[in-house]
Amino acid sequence: MAGRYRLIEPLGSGGMGTVWRAADRVLGREVAVKELRGPAELAGPEREAFTLRTVREARAAGRLNHPGVVAVYDIFEDCGHPWIVMQLVRSCTLGSLVHDEGPLPPRRVAEIGVQLLAGLQAAHAAGVLHRDVKPDNVLITDEGRAVLTDFGIATLEDDSPVTRTGTLVGTPAFIAPERASGGSAQRASDLWSLGVTMFLAVEGRSPFQRGNALATLAAVVYDHHGPLLRAGALAPVIDGLLAKDPARRLGGAEAESCLRAIVEGALPEHASVPTVPRPAAPPSAQTLPVVSVPAQRPSAPPSAPPFVSPSVSPQARPGTPGATVPGPALPVRRSRRWNLAAATGALVVLVGLAAGGMAYLTAGRPPGGTVPGVSTPTVTVFRIRSTPPAPEDESRPAVRPPGDPADEPGRQRPTRPHEKKDKAERGNSGKGLGAGE
């Protein structure tokens, strides 16, 4: 190939091509040659774009010179597709190691993480993003050193992308949420992929792998990664790297500091360490208190405080599940008239519910104007009246419970308080306002 490389044997193959062990007859050394065939459906302009991108990305990887990154020596085109010549590393992949030996000890995974972080930071400093960090692209040498390989889909941060429209480049289970949601790759995206790789290495399973690619991408965007049962002191680092929001994700320097502490024994292997402080998360449905009070509109007239169901615990506080937003304090009146008014208000609520004339809120059907993002309300709130209670020196009409004989058909309509004051003073005589009025 290209007048100098003789293919000896295949070392592995995948959807994009085959990696060969080859001999460089010019320099007299063995190398790895990656044959990049690309997707079979590519043709015409798309095939040309694929070749152009491969050449560009191989050149990007060729800019790197770090012991934690497999070196790229050459690139050429033959048989209608590109070939990349790389450093031959006698090793096995991290994926095959976990498959054969099971989950690795936390300290060993921390050591691998430190070495991979060093390679990624060198790439990022050169403006190169990997975009496909995963266990099968991590080589474990015979000496136990971790080396990052396959920058075949790497990209330069300052280059315009050359990809097919709508194509998502990378392995679904290891793609960062911002990329799975249609965003562009960034340095934090590589750190997310490193976190998933470390999760698999220490737990022995992929946190987001599902039955198909679409379900896997949905899990990446929406699902939590699940419990870390074997990680020990490594758990806070992985948690930090797997923050959905890249702005809150653990940075490379912070992650390296924590991992080195585990490797050097400053932290017990199976102990937990404090989580690195991150900026506060924006409010979400998981962090907001459960509220069932409609949002106040500027044009709405002031109203009296709502009546709260007595099933609510008096210890509930705003910010805890099941709490309501406190309204203005009700005036405390310890007179007999106030107690009568409170009982009257409760009966109004019951009568209103029976007649279907009172609005209510439920968890399944929030009305318009509810607080955005808040779900599962546990408190039902009713508005008793739109005006304050009458002063104590005024007469109060009595309220009969449903089923009072005065409600039967044929009964004379009771006189309202303003029509005849002496009837309003009868209190609970059964001649007050009816439920239907």
Coordinates of C-alpha atoms in Angstrom, one line a residue:
M1 CA 0.0 0.0 0.0
A2 CA 1.3 3.5 -1.0
G3 CA 4.6 1.9 -2.0
R4 CA 5.8 1.3 1.5
Y5 CA 3.2 -0.5 3.8
R6 CA 2.7 -4.3 3.6
L7 CA -0.4 -5.6 5.4
I8 CA 0.3 -8.6 7.6
E9 CA -2.9 -9.5 9.5
P10 CA -6.1 -7.8 10.7
L11 CA -6.2 -6.7 14.3
G12 CA -9.9 -5.8 14.4
S13 CA -12.8 -4.5 12.4
G14 CA -15.9 -2.4 12.9
G15 CA -18.6 -0.5 11.0
M16 CA -16.1 2.0 9.6
G17 CA -13.4 -0.3 8.5
T18 CA -10.5 -2.6 9.6
V19 CA -7.3 -2.1 11.5
W20 CA -4.3 -4.1 10.2
R21 CA -0.9 -4.9 11.6
A22 CA 1.5 -3.8 8.8
A23 CA 5.2 -3.4 8.1
D24 CA 6.7 0.0 7.1
R25 CA 9.3 -1.1 4.6
V26 CA 10.9 2.4 4.5
L27 CA 11.6 2.8 8.2
G28 CA 11.7 -0.9 9.0
R29 CA 9.1 -1.0 11.8
E30 CA 5.7 -2.4 12.4
V31 CA 2.7 0.0 12.4
A32 CA -1.0 -0.1 12.6
V33 CA -2.9 0.8 9.4
K34 CA -6.6 1.7 9.6
E35 CA -8.6 1.1 6.5
L36 CA -11.6 3.5 6.5
R37 CA -14.2 2.3 4.1
G38 CA -17.1 4.4 5.5
P39 CA -20.8 3.6 5.3
A40 CA -21.7 1.5 2.3
E41 CA -24.5 3.9 1.3
L42 CA -22.1 6.8 0.7
A43 CA -21.7 7.7 -2.9
G44 CA -20.8 10.7 -5.0
P45 CA -20.5 14.0 -3.1
E46 CA -21.0 12.3 0.2
R47 CA -18.1 9.9 -0.4
E48 CA -15.9 12.8 -1.3
A49 CA -17.0 14.6 1.9
F50 CA -16.2 11.5 3.9
T51 CA -12.7 11.3 2.5
L52 CA -12.1 15.0 3.0
R53 CA -13.2 14.8 6.6
T54 CA -11.0 11.7 7.3
V55 CA -7.9 13.5 5.9
R56 CA -8.6 16.6 7.9
E57 CA -9.2 14.7 11.1
A58 CA -6.1 12.5 10.7
R59 CA -4.1 15.7 10.3
A60 CA -5.7 17.0 13.5
A61 CA -4.7 13.8 15.4
G62 CA -1.2 14.1 13.9
R63 CA -0.7 17.3 15.7
L64 CA -0.7 15.5 19.0
N65 CA 2.5 14.3 20.7
H66 CA 1.6 12.7 24.0
P67 CA 2.3 9.3 25.6
G68 CA -1.4 9.0 26.4
V69 CA -2.4 9.3 22.8
V70 CA -1.6 6.8 19.9
A71 CA 0.5 8.7 17.4
V72 CA -0.6 9.2 13.8
Y73 CA 2.3 8.8 11.3
D74 CA 0.8 9.0 7.8
I75 CA -2.4 9.1 5.7
F76 CA -2.9 8.1 2.1
E77 CA -5.7 7.0 -0.3
D78 CA -5.8 3.7 -2.0
C79 CA -8.5 1.4 -3.4
G80 CA -11.0 4.3 -3.4
H81 CA -10.9 5.1 0.3
P82 CA -8.5 6.6 2.9
W83 CA -6.0 4.7 5.1
I84 CA -4.4 6.1 8.4
V85 CA -1.0 4.8 9.5
M86 CA -0.7 4.8 13.3
Q87 CA 1.6 3.7 16.1
L88 CA 1.3 0.0 16.8
V89 CA 0.6 -0.5 20.5
R90 CA 0.7 -4.1 21.8
S91 CA -2.3 -4.1 24.0
C92 CA -5.9 -5.1 24.6
T93 CA -8.8 -2.7 24.8
L94 CA -10.3 -1.7 28.1
G95 CA -13.6 -3.1 26.8
S96 CA -12.2 -6.6 26.3
L97 CA -10.4 -6.4 29.6
V98 CA -13.7 -5.7 31.5
H99 CA -15.4 -8.4 29.5
D100 CA -12.8 -11.0 30.3
E101 CA -12.0 -10.1 33.9
G102 CA -15.1 -8.3 35.1
P103 CA -15.3 -5.0 36.9
L104 CA -12.0 -3.4 37.8
P105 CA -11.1 -2.1 41.3
P106 CA -11.8 1.6 41.9
R107 CA -8.1 2.5 42.3
R108 CA -7.2 0.8 39.0
V109 CA -10.0 2.7 37.2
A110 CA -8.8 5.9 38.9
E111 CA -5.3 5.2 37.5
I112 CA -6.7 4.6 34.0
G113 CA -8.8 7.8 34.3
V114 CA -5.7 9.9 35.2
Q115 CA -3.8 8.7 32.2
L116 CA -6.8 9.2 29.8
L117 CA -7.4 12.7 31.2
A118 CA -3.8 13.6 30.5
G119 CA -4.2 12.6 26.9
L120 CA -7.5 14.4 26.5
Q121 CA -6.1 17.6 28.1
A122 CA -3.2 17.5 25.6
A123 CA -5.6 17.1 22.7
H124 CA -7.9 19.9 24.0
A125 CA -4.9 22.2 24.4
A126 CA -4.1 21.6 20.7
G127 CA -7.7 22.3 19.8
V128 CA -8.6 18.7 19.0
L129 CA -11.8 17.0 20.3
H130 CA -11.9 13.2 20.3
R131 CA -15.8 12.8 20.1
D132 CA -15.7 9.0 20.6
V133 CA -14.1 8.2 23.9
K134 CA -15.2 4.7 24.9
P135 CA -13.7 1.5 26.3
D136 CA -13.0 0.0 22.9
N137 CA -10.9 3.1 22.1
V138 CA -8.8 2.8 25.2
L139 CA -5.8 0.5 24.9
I140 CA -4.2 -1.1 27.9
T141 CA -0.6 -1.9 27.1
D142 CA 1.3 -4.9 28.3
E143 CA 2.9 -2.6 31.0
G144 CA -0.6 -1.6 32.2
R145 CA -0.6 1.9 30.7
A146 CA -3.8 3.4 29.3
V147 CA -3.5 5.0 25.8
L148 CA -6.3 6.8 23.9
T149 CA -6.6 5.7 20.3
D150 CA -8.8 6.1 17.2
F151 CA -9.0 9.9 16.7
G152 CA -10.7 8.9 13.4
I153 CA -13.7 11.1 14.1
A154 CA -11.8 13.8 15.9
T155 CA -12.4 17.3 14.9
L156 CA -10.6 20.7 15.2
E157 CA -12.5 23.2 17.4
D158 CA -12.0 26.0 14.9
D159 CA -13.0 24.0 11.8
S160 CA -16.4 23.9 10.1
P161 CA -17.9 20.4 10.2
V162 CA -17.8 18.3 7.1
T163 CA -20.5 15.6 7.7
R164 CA -23.7 14.4 6.2
T165 CA -26.7 16.4 7.1
G166 CA -28.4 15.0 10.2
T167 CA -25.5 12.6 11.0
L168 CA -24.6 12.1 14.6
V169 CA -20.9 11.0 14.8
G170 CA -20.0 8.8 17.7
T171 CA -21.2 5.8 19.7
P172 CA -24.7 6.4 21.1
A173 CA -24.1 5.0 24.6
F174 CA -21.1 7.3 25.1
I175 CA -22.3 10.4 23.4
A176 CA -22.9 13.4 25.7
P177 CA -26.5 14.7 26.2
E178 CA -25.8 18.0 24.5
R179 CA -24.7 16.2 21.4
A180 CA -27.6 13.7 21.5
S181 CA -29.9 16.7 21.7
G182 CA -28.5 18.2 18.5
G183 CA -25.8 20.4 20.0
S184 CA -22.2 20.6 18.9
A185 CA -19.3 18.8 20.5
Q186 CA -17.2 20.6 23.1
R187 CA -14.5 19.8 25.6
A188 CA -17.0 18.9 28.3
S189 CA -18.5 16.3 25.8
D190 CA -15.3 14.3 25.9
L191 CA -15.3 14.4 29.7
W192 CA -18.8 13.0 29.7
S193 CA -17.7 10.1 27.5
L194 CA -14.8 9.5 29.9
G195 CA -17.2 9.4 32.8
V196 CA -19.3 6.7 31.0
T197 CA -16.1 4.8 30.2
M198 CA -15.1 4.8 33.9
F199 CA -18.6 3.8 35.0
L200 CA -18.5 0.8 32.8
A201 CA -15.0 -0.1 33.9
V202 CA -15.8 -0.1 37.6
E203 CA -19.4 -1.3 37.5
G204 CA -19.1 -3.8 34.6
R205 CA -22.1 -2.4 32.7
S206 CA -23.0 0.5 30.5
P207 CA -25.3 3.0 32.3
F208 CA -27.2 4.1 29.2
Q209 CA -27.1 1.1 26.8
R210 CA -30.7 0.2 25.7
G211 CA -32.2 -2.1 23.1
N212 CA -31.7 0.2 20.2
A213 CA -29.9 3.4 19.2
L214 CA -32.9 5.7 19.6
A215 CA -33.7 4.3 23.1
T216 CA -30.1 4.6 24.1
L217 CA -29.9 8.3 23.0
A218 CA -33.1 9.0 24.9
A219 CA -31.6 7.4 28.0
V220 CA -28.5 9.6 27.6
V221 CA -30.6 12.7 27.5
Y222 CA -33.2 11.9 30.2
D223 CA -32.2 9.0 32.4
H224 CA -30.1 9.0 35.5
H225 CA -27.0 6.8 35.2
G226 CA -28.2 4.6 38.1
P227 CA -26.5 3.6 41.4
L228 CA -22.7 3.2 41.7
L229 CA -22.4 0.0 43.8
R230 CA -18.7 -0.7 43.4
A231 CA -17.1 2.7 42.8
G232 CA -16.4 3.7 46.4
A233 CA -14.4 6.9 46.4
L234 CA -14.6 7.0 42.7
A235 CA -18.4 7.6 42.8
P236 CA -18.3 11.4 43.3
V237 CA -15.9 11.9 40.4
I238 CA -18.1 9.8 38.0
D239 CA -21.2 11.6 39.3
G240 CA -19.6 14.9 38.5
L241 CA -18.5 13.9 35.0
L242 CA -22.0 12.7 34.2
A243 CA -23.8 15.9 35.0
K244 CA -26.3 16.4 32.2
D245 CA -25.6 20.1 32.0
P246 CA -22.1 20.7 30.5
A247 CA -21.8 23.9 32.5
R248 CA -22.2 22.0 35.7
R249 CA -20.0 19.1 34.7
L250 CA -16.8 18.3 36.5
G251 CA -13.8 20.0 34.8
G252 CA -10.7 18.1 33.7
A253 CA -8.4 19.6 36.4
E254 CA -10.9 18.9 39.2
A255 CA -11.4 15.4 38.1
E256 CA -7.7 14.8 37.8
S257 CA -7.1 16.1 41.3
C258 CA -9.7 13.7 42.8
L259 CA -8.4 10.7 40.8
R260 CA -4.8 11.3 41.8
A261 CA -5.9 11.4 45.5
I262 CA -7.4 7.9 45.1
V263 CA -4.4 6.6 43.1
E264 CA -1.9 7.9 45.7
G265 CA -3.8 6.5 48.6
A266 CA -4.8 9.9 50.1
L267 CA -8.4 8.6 50.0
P268 CA -9.4 5.0 50.9
E269 CA -10.3 3.1 47.9
H270 CA -13.8 2.3 49.1
A271 CA -14.5 5.5 51.0
S272 CA -16.6 8.3 49.8
V273 CA -15.3 11.8 49.2
P274 CA -17.1 15.1 49.2
T275 CA -18.6 16.1 45.9
V276 CA -16.8 19.0 44.2
P277 CA -19.1 22.1 44.6
R278 CA -20.8 23.0 41.4
P279 CA -22.9 26.0 40.5
A280 CA -26.5 25.7 41.6
A281 CA -28.8 23.9 39.2
P282 CA -31.7 25.8 37.6
P283 CA -35.1 25.1 39.1
S284 CA -36.7 22.0 37.7
A285 CA -39.7 19.8 38.4
Q286 CA -37.6 17.7 40.7
T287 CA -36.4 20.6 42.9
L288 CA -39.4 22.9 43.1
P289 CA -41.8 22.5 46.0
V290 CA -45.2 21.0 45.2
V291 CA -47.7 23.9 44.9
S292 CA -51.3 23.9 43.8
V293 CA -52.0 27.6 44.0
P294 CA -52.7 29.3 40.6
A295 CA -50.1 31.8 39.5
Q296 CA -51.2 35.4 40.3
R297 CA -51.8 37.6 37.3
P298 CA -51.0 41.3 37.4
S299 CA -54.6 42.3 36.4
A300 CA -56.3 40.0 38.9
P301 CA -58.0 41.8 41.8
P302 CA -56.8 41.0 45.3
S303 CA -58.5 38.1 47.0
A304 CA -58.7 36.6 50.4
P305 CA -56.2 33.8 51.4
P306 CA -57.3 30.3 50.2
F307 CA -58.7 27.7 52.5
V308 CA -56.2 24.8 52.8
S309 CA -57.3 21.3 53.3
P310 CA -56.8 20.2 56.9
S311 CA -55.0 17.1 55.7
V312 CA -51.8 19.1 55.2
S313 CA -49.3 18.6 57.9
P314 CA -48.6 21.8 60.0
Q315 CA -44.9 21.1 59.8
A316 CA -44.8 21.4 56.0
R317 CA -42.5 24.2 54.8
P318 CA -42.0 25.7 51.4
G319 CA -39.3 23.9 49.5
T320 CA -40.3 20.4 50.8
P321 CA -42.6 18.0 48.9
G322 CA -46.3 18.6 49.9
A323 CA -45.8 22.1 51.1
T324 CA -47.9 25.1 50.0
V325 CA -46.7 28.6 49.4
P326 CA -47.7 30.5 52.6
G327 CA -50.2 33.3 52.0
P328 CA -51.0 36.3 54.2
A329 CA -51.8 35.3 57.8
L330 CA -55.4 35.2 58.7
P331 CA -56.5 37.6 61.4
V332 CA -57.0 35.7 64.7
R333 CA -60.3 36.4 66.3
R334 CA -61.3 34.4 69.3
S335 CA -64.9 35.6 69.5
R336 CA -67.9 33.4 69.1
R337 CA -68.7 35.2 65.9
W338 CA -65.4 34.3 64.4
N339 CA -65.7 30.6 65.2
L340 CA -69.2 30.7 63.6
A341 CA -67.7 32.4 60.5
A342 CA -65.0 29.7 60.2
A343 CA -67.6 27.0 60.4
T344 CA -69.7 28.8 57.9
G345 CA -66.8 29.0 55.5
A346 CA -66.2 25.3 55.7
L347 CA -69.9 24.6 54.9
V348 CA -69.6 27.0 51.9
V349 CA -66.8 24.9 50.6
L350 CA -68.8 21.7 51.0
V351 CA -71.9 23.2 49.4
G352 CA -69.9 24.6 46.5
L353 CA -68.4 21.3 45.8
A354 CA -71.7 19.6 45.8
A355 CA -73.2 22.1 43.4
G356 CA -70.2 22.0 41.1
G357 CA -69.7 25.8 41.4
M358 CA -66.2 25.9 43.0
A359 CA -62.9 25.5 41.1
Y360 CA -60.5 22.9 42.2
L361 CA -57.0 21.8 41.2
T362 CA -55.8 18.2 40.7
A363 CA -52.5 16.6 40.0
G364 CA -53.7 15.2 36.7
R365 CA -55.3 18.4 35.3
P366 CA -53.5 21.6 36.3
P367 CA -55.5 24.6 35.2
G368 CA -54.1 27.5 33.2
G369 CA -51.8 29.7 35.1
T370 CA -50.2 27.1 37.3
V371 CA -46.6 27.4 38.1
P372 CA -44.5 26.0 35.1
G373 CA -42.6 22.8 35.8
V374 CA -44.5 21.9 39.0
S375 CA -46.2 18.6 39.1
T376 CA -48.0 16.1 41.4
P377 CA -49.7 18.7 43.7
T378 CA -50.8 17.1 47.0
V379 CA -52.9 20.0 48.3
T380 CA -56.3 21.1 47.0
V381 CA -57.0 24.8 47.4
F382 CA -60.4 26.5 47.3
R383 CA -61.3 30.2 47.2
I384 CA -64.1 30.9 49.6
R385 CA -64.9 34.5 48.8
S386 CA -63.5 37.4 46.9
T387 CA -64.2 40.0 49.6
P388 CA -63.1 40.2 53.3
P389 CA -65.4 38.9 56.0
A390 CA -68.0 41.4 57.2
P391 CA -67.3 43.4 60.3
E392 CA -68.4 42.0 63.6
D393 CA -71.1 44.5 64.0
E394 CA -72.9 43.5 60.8
S395 CA -75.3 40.6 60.6
R396 CA -74.1 37.3 59.0
P397 CA -76.5 35.1 57.1
A398 CA -76.7 31.5 58.3
V399 CA -75.8 28.7 55.9
R400 CA -77.7 25.5 56.0
P401 CA -76.0 22.2 55.1
P402 CA -77.3 20.4 52.0
G403 CA -80.5 18.5 52.5
D404 CA -82.1 21.0 54.8
P405 CA -85.9 20.8 54.5
A406 CA -86.0 24.4 53.4
D407 CA -84.4 23.3 50.1
E408 CA -87.3 21.1 49.1
P409 CA -89.4 22.2 46.1
G410 CA -92.3 24.5 47.1
R411 CA -90.6 26.1 50.0
Q412 CA -90.8 29.9 50.2
R413 CA -87.6 31.6 49.1
P414 CA -86.0 33.0 52.2
T415 CA -85.7 36.7 52.6
R416 CA -82.2 38.2 52.1
P417 CA -80.5 40.1 55.0
H418 CA -80.8 43.5 53.2
E419 CA -84.5 43.0 52.7
K420 CA -85.3 42.4 56.3
K421 CA -82.7 42.8 59.0
D422 CA -84.5 40.9 61.7
K423 CA -84.4 37.6 59.8
A424 CA -80.7 37.8 59.4
E425 CA -80.3 37.9 63.2
R426 CA -81.9 34.5 63.5
G427 CA -78.4 32.9 63.1
N428 CA -78.8 29.1 62.8
S429 CA -82.6 29.1 62.6
G430 CA -82.6 27.5 59.2
K431 CA -83.9 30.7 57.4
G432 CA -80.6 31.8 55.9
L433 CA -79.2 31.5 52.3
G434 CA -79.8 28.2 50.5
A435 CA -77.1 26.2 48.8
G436 CA -78.4 27.0 45.4
E437 CA -78.4 30.7 46.0

